Short mmCIF file of C-alpha atoms in Angstrom, two decimals:
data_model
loop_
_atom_site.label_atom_id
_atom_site.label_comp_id
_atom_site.label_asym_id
_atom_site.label_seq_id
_atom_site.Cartn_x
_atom_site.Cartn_y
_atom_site.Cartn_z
CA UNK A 633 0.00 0.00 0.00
CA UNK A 634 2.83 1.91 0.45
CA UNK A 635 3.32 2.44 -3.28
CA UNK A 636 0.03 4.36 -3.92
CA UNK A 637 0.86 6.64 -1.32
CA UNK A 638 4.45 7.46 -2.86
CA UNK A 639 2.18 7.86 -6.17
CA UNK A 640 -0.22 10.16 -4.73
CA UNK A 641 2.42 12.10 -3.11
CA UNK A 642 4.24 12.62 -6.19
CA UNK A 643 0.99 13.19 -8.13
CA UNK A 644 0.10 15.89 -6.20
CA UNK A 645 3.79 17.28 -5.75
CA UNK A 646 4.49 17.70 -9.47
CA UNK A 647 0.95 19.68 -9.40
CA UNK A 648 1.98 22.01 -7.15
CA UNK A 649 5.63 23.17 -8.21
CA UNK A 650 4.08 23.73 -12.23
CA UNK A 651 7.11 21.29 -13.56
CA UNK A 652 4.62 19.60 -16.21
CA UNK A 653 1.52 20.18 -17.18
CA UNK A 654 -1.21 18.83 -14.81
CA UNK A 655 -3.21 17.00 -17.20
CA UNK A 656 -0.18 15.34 -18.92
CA UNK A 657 0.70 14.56 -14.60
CA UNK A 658 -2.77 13.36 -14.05
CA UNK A 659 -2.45 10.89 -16.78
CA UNK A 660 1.07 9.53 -15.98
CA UNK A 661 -0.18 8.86 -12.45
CA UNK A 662 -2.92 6.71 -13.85
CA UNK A 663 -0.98 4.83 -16.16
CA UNK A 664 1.70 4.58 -13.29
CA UNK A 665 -1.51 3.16 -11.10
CA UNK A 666 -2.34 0.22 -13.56
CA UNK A 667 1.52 -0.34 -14.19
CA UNK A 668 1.75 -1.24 -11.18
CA UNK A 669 -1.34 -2.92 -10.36
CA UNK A 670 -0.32 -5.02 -13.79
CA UNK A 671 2.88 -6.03 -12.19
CA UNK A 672 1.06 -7.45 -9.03
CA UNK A 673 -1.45 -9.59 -11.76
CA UNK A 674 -4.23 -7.56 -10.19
CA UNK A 675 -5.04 -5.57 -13.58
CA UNK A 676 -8.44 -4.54 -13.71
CA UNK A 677 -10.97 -4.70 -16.36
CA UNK A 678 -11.98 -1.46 -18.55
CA UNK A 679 -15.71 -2.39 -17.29
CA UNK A 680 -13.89 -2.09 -13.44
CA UNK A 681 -12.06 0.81 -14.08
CA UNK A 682 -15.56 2.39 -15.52
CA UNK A 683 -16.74 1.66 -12.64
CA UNK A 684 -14.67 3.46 -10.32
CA UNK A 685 -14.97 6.71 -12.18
CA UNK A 686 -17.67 8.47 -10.30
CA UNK A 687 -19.20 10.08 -13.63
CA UNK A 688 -21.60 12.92 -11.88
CA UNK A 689 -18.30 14.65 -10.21
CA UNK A 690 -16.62 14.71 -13.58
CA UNK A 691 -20.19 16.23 -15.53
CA UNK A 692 -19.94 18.77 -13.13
CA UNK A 693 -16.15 19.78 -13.03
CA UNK A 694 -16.51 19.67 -17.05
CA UNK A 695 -19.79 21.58 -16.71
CA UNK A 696 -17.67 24.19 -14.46
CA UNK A 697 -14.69 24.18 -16.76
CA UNK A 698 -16.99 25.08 -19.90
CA UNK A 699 -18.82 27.95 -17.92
CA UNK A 700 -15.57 29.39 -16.55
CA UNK A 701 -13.98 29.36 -20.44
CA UNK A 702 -16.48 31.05 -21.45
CA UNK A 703 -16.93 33.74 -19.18
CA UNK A 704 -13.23 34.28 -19.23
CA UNK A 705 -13.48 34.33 -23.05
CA UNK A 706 -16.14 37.25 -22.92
CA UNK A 707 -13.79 39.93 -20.27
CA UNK A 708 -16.38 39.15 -17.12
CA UNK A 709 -13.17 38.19 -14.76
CA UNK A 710 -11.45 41.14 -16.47
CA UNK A 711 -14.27 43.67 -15.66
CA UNK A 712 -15.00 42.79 -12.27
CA UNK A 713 -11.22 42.91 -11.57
CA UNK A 714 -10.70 46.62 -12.52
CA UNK A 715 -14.41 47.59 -11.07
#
């Protein structure tokens, strides 16, 4: 168990200090997950991992990252920030 928590760690740590891009982070941690889980022949299905995705949290961080695009798009973050 000790592994995930050195993964976790270090997926959050190369978040904070910027080095790469989060997404490309958040991505290498996952692979890094089933790499690992592969090497203990405890690899999951895709119909497993499906299921651990909890789909109404990511609708609703998309749904947030859409509105805040957009409003940042049209000035609103600019206006309010020099009013």
């Amino acid at each position: 168990q000790w592994i995930a928590l050195v993964l976790l760690l270090g997926v959050f740590g190369l978040i904070v200090v910027e080095v790469i891009h989060r997404t490309l982070v958040a991505f290498l941690g996952a692979a890094a997950v089933l790499y690992v889980l592969a090497l203990e022949h405890r690899f999951p299905s895709v119909a497993t991992i499906i299921q651990w995705m909890d789909h109404e949290t990511l609708a609703l961080l998309w749904g947030m990252m859409v509105i805040v695009a957009l409003l940042a798009r049209s000035g609103v973050f600019e206006f309010f920030s020099v009013r």
